[in-house]
XYZ file of N, CA and C in Angstrom:
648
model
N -103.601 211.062 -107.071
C -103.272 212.013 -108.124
C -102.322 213.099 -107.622
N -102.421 213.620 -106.276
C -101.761 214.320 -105.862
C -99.933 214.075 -105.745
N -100.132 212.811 -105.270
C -98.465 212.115 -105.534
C -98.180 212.211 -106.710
N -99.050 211.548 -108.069
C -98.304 211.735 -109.221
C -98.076 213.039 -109.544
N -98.975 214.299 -109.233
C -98.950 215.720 -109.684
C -96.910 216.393 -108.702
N -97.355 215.437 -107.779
C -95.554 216.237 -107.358
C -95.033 215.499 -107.888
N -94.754 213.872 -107.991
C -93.787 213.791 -108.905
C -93.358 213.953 -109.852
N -94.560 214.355 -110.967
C -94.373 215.230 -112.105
C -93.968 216.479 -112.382
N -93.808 217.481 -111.400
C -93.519 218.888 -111.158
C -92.066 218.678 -110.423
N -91.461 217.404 -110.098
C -90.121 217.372 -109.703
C -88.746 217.894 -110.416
N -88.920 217.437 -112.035
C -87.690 217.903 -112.601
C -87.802 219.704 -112.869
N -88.838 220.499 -112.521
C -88.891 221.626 -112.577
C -88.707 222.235 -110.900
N -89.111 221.476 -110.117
C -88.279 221.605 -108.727
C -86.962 222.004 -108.717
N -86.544 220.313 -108.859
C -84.779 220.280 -108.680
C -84.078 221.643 -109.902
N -84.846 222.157 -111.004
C -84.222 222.892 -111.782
C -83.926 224.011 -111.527
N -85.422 224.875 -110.535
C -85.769 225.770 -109.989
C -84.267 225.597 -108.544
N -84.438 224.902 -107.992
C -83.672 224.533 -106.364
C -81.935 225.018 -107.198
N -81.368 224.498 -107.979
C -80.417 223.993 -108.667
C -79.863 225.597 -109.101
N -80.451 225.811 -110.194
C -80.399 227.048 -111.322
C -80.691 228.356 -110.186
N -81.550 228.370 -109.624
C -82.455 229.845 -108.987
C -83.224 230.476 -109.804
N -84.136 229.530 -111.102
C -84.771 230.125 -111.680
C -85.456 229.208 -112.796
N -86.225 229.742 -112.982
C -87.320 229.329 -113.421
C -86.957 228.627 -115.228
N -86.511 227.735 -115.537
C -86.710 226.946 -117.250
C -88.076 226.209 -117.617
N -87.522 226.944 -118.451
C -88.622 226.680 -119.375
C -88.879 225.212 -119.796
N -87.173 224.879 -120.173
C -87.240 223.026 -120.748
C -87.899 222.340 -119.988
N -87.466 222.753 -118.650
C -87.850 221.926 -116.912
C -89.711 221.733 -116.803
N -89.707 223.256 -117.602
C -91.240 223.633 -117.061
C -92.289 222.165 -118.392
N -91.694 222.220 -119.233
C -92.790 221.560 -120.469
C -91.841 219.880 -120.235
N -90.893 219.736 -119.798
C -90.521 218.587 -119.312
C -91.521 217.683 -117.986
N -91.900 218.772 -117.016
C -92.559 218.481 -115.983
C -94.079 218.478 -116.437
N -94.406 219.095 -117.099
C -95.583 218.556 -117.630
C -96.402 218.086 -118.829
N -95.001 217.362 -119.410
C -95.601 216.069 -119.955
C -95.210 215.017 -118.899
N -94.087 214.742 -118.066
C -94.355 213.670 -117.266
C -95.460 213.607 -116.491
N -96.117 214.825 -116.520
C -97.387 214.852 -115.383
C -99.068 214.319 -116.142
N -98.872 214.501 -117.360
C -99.897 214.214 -118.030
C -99.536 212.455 -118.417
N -98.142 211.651 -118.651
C -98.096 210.709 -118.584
C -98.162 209.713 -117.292
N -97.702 210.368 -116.160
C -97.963 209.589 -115.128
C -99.718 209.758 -115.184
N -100.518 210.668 -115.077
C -102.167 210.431 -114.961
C -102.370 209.690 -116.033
N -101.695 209.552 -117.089
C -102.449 208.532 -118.267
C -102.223 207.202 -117.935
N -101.125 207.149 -117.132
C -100.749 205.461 -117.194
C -101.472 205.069 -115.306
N -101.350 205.951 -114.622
C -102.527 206.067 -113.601
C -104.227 205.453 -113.980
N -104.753 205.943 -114.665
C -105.869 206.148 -115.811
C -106.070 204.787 -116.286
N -105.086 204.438 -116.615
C -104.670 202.831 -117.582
C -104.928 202.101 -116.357
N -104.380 202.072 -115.805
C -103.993 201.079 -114.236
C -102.908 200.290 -114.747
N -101.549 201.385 -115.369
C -100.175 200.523 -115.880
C -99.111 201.192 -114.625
N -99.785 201.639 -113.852
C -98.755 202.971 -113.217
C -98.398 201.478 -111.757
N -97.083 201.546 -111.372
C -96.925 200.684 -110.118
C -96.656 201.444 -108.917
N -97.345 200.813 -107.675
C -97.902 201.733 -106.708
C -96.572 201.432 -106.085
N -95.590 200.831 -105.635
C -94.844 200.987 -104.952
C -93.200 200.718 -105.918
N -93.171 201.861 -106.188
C -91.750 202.072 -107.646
C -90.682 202.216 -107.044
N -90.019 201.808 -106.744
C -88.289 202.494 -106.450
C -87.814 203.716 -107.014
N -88.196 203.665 -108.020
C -87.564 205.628 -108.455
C -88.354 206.739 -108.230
N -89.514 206.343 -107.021
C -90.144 207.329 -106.089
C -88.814 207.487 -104.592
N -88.006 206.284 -104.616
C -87.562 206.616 -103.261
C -85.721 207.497 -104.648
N -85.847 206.984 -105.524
C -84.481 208.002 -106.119
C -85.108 209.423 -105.973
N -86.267 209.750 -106.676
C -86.702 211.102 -106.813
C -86.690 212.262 -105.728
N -87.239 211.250 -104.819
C -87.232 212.481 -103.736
C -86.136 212.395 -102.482
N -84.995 211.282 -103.144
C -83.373 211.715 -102.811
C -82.688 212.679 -103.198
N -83.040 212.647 -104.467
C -82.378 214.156 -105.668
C -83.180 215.236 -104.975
N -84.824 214.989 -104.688
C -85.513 216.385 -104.561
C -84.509 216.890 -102.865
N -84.374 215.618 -102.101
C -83.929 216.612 -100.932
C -82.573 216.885 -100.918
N -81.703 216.384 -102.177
C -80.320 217.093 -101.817
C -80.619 218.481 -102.700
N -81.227 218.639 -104.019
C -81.442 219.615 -104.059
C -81.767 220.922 -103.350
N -83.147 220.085 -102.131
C -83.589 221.329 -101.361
C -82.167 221.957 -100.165
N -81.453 220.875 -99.858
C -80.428 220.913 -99.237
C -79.178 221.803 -99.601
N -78.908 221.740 -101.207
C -78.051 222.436 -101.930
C -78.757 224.242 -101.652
N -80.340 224.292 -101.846
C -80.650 225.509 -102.266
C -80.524 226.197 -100.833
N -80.478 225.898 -99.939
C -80.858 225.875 -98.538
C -79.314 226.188 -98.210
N -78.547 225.495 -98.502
C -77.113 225.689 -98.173
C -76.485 227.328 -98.655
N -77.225 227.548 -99.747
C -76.651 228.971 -100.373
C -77.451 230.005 -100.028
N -78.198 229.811 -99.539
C -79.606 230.892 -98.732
C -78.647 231.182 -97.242
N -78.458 230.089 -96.572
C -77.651 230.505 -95.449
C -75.875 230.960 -95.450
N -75.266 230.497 -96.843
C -74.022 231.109 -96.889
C -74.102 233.099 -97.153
N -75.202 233.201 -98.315
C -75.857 234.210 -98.353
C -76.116 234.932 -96.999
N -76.350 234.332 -96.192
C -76.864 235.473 -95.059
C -76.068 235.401 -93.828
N -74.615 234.039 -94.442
C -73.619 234.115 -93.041
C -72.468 235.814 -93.885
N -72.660 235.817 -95.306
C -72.194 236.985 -95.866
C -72.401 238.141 -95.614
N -73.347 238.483 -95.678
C -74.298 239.906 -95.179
C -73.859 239.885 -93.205
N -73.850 239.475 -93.121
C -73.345 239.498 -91.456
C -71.921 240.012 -91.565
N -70.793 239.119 -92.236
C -69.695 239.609 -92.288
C -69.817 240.893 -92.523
N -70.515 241.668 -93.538
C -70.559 242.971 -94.306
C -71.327 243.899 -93.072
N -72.610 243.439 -92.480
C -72.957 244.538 -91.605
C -72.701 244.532 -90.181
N -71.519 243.234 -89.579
C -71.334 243.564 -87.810
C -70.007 243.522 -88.232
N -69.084 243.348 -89.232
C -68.078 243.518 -89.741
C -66.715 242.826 -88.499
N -67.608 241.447 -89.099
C -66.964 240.214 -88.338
C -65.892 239.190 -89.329
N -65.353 238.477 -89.091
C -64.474 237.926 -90.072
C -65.414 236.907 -90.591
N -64.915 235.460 -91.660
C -65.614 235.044 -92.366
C -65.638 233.594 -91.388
N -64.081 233.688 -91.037
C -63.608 232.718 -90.317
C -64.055 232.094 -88.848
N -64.562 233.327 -88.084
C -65.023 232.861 -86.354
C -66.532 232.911 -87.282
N -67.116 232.902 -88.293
C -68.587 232.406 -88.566
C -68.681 231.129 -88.839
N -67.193 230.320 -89.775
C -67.245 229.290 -90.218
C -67.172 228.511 -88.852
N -66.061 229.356 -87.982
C -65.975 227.921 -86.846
C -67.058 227.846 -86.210
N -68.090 229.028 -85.667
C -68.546 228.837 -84.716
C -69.812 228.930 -85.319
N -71.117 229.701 -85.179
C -72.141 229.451 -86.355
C -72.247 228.116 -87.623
N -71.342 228.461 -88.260
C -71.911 227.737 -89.243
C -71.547 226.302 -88.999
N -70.555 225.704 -87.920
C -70.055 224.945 -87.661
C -71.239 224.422 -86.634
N -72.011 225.018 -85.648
C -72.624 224.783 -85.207
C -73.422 223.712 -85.562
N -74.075 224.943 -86.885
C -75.346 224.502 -87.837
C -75.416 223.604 -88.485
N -74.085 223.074 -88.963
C -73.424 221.904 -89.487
C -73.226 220.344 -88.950
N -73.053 220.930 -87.399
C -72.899 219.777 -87.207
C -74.201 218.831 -85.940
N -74.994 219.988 -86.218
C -76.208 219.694 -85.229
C -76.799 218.209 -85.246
N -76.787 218.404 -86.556
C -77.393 216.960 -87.185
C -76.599 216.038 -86.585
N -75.328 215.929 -86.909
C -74.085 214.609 -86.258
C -74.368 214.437 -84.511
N -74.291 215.675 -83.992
C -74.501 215.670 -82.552
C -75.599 214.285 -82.129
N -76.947 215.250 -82.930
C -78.248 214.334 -82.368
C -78.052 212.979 -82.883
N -77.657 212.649 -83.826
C -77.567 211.149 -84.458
C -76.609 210.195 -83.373
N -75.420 210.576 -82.998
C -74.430 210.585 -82.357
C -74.985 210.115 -80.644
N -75.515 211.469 -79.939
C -76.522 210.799 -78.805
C -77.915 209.392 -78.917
N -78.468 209.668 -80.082
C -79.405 208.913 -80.073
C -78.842 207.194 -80.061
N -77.412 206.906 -81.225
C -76.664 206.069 -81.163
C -76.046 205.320 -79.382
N -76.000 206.281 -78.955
C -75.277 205.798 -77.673
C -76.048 205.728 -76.416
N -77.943 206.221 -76.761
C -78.357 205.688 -75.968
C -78.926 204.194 -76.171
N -79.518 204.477 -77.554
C -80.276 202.589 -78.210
C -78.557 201.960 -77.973
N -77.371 201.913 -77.504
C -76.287 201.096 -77.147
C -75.246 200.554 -78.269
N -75.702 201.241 -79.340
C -74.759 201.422 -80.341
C -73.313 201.893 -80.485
N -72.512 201.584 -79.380
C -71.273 202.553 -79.054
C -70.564 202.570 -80.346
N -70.077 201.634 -81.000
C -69.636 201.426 -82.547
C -69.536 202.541 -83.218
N -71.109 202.604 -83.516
C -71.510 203.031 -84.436
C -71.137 205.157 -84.469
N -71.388 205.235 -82.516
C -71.056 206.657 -83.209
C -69.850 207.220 -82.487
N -68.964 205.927 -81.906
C -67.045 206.436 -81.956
C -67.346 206.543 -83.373
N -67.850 205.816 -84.204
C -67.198 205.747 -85.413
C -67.757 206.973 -86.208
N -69.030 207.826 -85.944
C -69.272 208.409 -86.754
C -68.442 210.005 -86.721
N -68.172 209.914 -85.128
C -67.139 211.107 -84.787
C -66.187 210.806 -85.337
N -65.104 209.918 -85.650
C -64.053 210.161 -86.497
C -64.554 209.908 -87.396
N -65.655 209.640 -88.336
C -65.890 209.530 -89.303
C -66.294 210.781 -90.302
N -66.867 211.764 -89.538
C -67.478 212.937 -90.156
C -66.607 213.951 -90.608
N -65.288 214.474 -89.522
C -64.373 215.127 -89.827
C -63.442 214.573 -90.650
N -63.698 213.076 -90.667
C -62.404 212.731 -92.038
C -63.110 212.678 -93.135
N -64.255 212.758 -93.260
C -64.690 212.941 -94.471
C -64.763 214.750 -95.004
N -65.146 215.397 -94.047
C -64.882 216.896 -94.661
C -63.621 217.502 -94.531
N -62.902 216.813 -94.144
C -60.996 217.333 -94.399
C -60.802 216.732 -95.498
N -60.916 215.118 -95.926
C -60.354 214.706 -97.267
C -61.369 215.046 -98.366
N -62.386 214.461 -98.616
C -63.659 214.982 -99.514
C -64.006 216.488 -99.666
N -64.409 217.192 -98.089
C -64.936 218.705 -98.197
C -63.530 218.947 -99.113
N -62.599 219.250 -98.286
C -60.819 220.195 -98.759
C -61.018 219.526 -99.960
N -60.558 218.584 -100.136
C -60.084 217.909 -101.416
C -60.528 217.912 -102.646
N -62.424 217.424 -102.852
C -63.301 217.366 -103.849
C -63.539 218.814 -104.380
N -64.075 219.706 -103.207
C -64.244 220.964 -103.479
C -63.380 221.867 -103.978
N -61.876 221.506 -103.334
C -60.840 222.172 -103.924
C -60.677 222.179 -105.404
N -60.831 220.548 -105.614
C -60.283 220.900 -107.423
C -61.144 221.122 -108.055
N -62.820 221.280 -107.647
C -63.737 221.803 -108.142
C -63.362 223.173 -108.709
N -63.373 223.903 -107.336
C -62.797 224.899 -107.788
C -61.902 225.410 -108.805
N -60.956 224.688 -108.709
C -59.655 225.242 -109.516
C -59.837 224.583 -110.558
N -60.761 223.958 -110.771
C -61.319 223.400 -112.484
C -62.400 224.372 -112.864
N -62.829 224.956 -112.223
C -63.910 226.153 -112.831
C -62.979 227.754 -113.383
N -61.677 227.403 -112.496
C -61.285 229.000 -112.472
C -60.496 228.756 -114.218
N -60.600 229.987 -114.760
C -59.843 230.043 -115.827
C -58.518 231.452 -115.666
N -57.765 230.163 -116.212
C -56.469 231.399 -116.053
C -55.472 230.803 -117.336
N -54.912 232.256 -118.001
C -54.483 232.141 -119.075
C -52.861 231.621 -118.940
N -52.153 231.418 -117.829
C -50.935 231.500 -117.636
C -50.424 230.173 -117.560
N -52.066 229.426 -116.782
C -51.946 228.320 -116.191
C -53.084 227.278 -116.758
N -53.228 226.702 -117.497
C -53.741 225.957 -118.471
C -54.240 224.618 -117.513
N -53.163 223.980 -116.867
C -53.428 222.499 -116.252
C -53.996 222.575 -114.963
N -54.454 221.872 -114.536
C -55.406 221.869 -113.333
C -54.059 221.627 -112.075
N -52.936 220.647 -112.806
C -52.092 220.867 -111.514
C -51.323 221.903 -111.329
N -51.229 222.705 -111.964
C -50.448 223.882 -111.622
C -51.293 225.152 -111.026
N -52.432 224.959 -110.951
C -53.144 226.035 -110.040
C -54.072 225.724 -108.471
N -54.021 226.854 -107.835
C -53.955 226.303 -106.444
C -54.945 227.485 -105.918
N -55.489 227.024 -104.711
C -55.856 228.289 -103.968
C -55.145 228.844 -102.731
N -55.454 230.687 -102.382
C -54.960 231.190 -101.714
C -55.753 231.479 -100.873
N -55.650 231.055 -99.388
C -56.413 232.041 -98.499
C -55.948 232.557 -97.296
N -56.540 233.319 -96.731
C -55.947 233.846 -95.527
C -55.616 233.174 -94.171
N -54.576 232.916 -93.539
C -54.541 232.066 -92.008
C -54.186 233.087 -90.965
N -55.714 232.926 -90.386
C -55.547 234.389 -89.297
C -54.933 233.540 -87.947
N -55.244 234.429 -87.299
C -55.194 233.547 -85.742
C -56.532 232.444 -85.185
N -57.670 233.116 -85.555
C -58.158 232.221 -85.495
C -58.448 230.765 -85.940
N -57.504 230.820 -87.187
C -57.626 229.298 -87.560
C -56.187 228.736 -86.959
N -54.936 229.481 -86.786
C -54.215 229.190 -86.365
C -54.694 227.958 -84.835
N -55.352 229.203 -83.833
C -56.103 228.320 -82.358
C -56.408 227.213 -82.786
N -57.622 227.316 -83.681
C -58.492 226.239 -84.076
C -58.027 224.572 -84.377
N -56.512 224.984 -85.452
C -55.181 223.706 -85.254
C -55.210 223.469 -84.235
N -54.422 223.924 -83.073
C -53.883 223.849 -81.792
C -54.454 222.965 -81.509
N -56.163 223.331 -81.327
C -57.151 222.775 -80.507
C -57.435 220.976 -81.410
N -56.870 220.971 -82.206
C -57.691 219.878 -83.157
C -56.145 219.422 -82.696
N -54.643 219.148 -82.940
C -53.798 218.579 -82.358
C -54.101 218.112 -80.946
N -54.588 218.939 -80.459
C -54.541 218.762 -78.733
C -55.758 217.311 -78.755
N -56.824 217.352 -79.285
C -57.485 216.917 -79.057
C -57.423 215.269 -80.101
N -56.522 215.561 -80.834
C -55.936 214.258 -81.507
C -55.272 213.656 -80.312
N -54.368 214.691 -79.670
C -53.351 213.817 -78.788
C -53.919 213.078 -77.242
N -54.863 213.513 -77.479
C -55.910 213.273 -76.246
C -56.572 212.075 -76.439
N -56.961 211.442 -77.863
C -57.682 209.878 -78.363
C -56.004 209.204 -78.666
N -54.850 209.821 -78.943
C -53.898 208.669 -79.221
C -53.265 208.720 -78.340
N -53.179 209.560 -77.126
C -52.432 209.336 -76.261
C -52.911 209.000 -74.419
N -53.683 210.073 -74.304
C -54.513 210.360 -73.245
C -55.110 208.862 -73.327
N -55.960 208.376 -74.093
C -57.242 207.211 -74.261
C -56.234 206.232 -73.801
N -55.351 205.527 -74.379
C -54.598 204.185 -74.345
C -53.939 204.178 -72.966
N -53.413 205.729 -72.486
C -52.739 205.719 -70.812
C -53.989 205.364 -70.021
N -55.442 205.456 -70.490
C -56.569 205.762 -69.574
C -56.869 203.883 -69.542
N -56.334 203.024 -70.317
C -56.446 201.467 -70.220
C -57.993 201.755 -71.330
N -57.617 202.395 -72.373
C -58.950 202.637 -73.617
C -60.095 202.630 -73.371
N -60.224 203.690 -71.821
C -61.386 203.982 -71.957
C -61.723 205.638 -71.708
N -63.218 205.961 -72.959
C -63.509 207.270 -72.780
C -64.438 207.861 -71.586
N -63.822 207.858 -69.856
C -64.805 208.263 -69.312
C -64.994 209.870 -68.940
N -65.299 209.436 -67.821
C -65.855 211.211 -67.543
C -64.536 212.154 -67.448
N -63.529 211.658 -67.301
C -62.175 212.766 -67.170
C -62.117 212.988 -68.679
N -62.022 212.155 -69.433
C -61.410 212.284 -71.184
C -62.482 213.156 -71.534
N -64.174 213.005 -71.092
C -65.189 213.793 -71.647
C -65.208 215.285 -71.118
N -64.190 215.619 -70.146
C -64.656 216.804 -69.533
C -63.170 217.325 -69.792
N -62.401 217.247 -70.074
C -60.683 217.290 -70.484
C -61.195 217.387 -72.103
N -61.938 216.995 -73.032
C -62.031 217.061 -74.249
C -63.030 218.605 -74.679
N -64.189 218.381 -73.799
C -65.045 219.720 -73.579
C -64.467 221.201 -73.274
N -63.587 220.736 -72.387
C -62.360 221.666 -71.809
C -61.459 222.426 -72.638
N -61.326 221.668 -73.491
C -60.712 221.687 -74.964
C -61.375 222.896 -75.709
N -62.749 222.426 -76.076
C -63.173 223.181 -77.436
C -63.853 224.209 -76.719
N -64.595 224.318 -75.407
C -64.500 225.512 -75.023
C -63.142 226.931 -74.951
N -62.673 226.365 -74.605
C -61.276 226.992 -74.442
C -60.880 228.037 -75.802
N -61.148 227.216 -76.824
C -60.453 226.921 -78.504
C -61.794 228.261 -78.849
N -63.113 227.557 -78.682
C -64.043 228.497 -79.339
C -63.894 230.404 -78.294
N -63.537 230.158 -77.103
C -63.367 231.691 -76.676
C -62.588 232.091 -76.953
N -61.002 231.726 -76.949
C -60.041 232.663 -77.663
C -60.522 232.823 -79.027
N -60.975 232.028 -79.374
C -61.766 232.632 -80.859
C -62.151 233.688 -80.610
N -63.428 233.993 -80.132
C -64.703 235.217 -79.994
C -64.310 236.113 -79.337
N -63.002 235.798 -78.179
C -62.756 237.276 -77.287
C -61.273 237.319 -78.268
N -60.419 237.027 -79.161
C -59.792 237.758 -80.184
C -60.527 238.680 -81.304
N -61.707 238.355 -81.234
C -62.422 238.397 -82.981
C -63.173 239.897 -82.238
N -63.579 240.045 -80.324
C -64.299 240.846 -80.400
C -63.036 242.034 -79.812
């Protein structure tokens, strides 16, 4: 009963996670599914192993993921405002961190079970997905929400933001380190050993301190 009681209180979850607040529709939505899952429980019509238990609590964790995501942009904000740091050495370094912790561990765990494939591939795989998808999807999100009277069509409006020095480095360091897998790797007879790994490390250390000793 306890499983059916959360899955019934789910669409007032994700509404709550979603919105930041409490509906009402969500609320009398969630419990009539909760009184129909115990009735058909009750019946013995209810099936114990459903597939749209494994959809539900996909939605419930990107939701919790979404709400979770704006709790910490929220409080990478308030930092900017009270050590009166830029927005930019938070994105690279903090939030970039926090971001990519997850890829890291997946990434090692891959290459010890001997999966090499799998996570060359997920390292170029992760940053080409948040340069074309993150930039891209989000971008025209954006500029489909903004309303402007001058500019009516979605292709004629654009965003503006600031390019300090620190994102300036941050290029540098992402060229350098392109030229290091297309150039460096193939002179090395294509392989990544301990010089390419400590020449690449070399790299983003380098990249992340001129960051932090410009920024301080």
């Amino acid at each position: 009963r306890l499983r059916l009681i959360q899955l019934g209180i789910s669409p007032f979850t994700v509404s709550y996670l979603l919105l930041e607040q409490a509906s009402i529709i969500a609320g009398a939505v969630s419990a009539s599914l909760i009184l129909l899952l115990l009735l058909l429980n009750r019946l013995d019509k209810l099936p114990q192993n459903s597939k749209y238990i494994s959809i539900i609590g996909f939605i419930l964790s990107i939701s919790s993921i979404s709400f979770i995501v704006k709790v910490v942009v929220s409080t990478l904000t308030n930092w900017v405002q009270v050590f009166h740091i830029s927005e930019t050495i938070l994105g690279l370094t903090i939030f970039a961190w926090g971001n990519s912790i997850g890829d890291l561990i997946s990434n090692i765990t891959f290459t010890k079970i001997g999966v090499l494939e799998i996570a060359l591939g997920a390292c170029f795989g992760s940053p080409l997905l948040y340069f074309l998808l993150g930039v891209g999807v989000d971008g025209m999100l954006i500029m489909s929400r903004r309303k402007d009277s001058t500019q009516t069509s979605i292709w004629t409006r654009h965003i503006d933001f600031k390019v300090d020095m620190n994102l300036v480095t941050s290029c540098v360091g992402l060229v350098i380190a392109f030229a290091i897998f297309t150039i460096a790797v193939p002179l090395n007879s294509w392989q990544i050993d301990r010089k390419i790994g400590i020449f690449l490390l070399v790299v983003y250390l380098s990249v992340s301190g001129i960051n932090i000793y410009s920024e301080l």
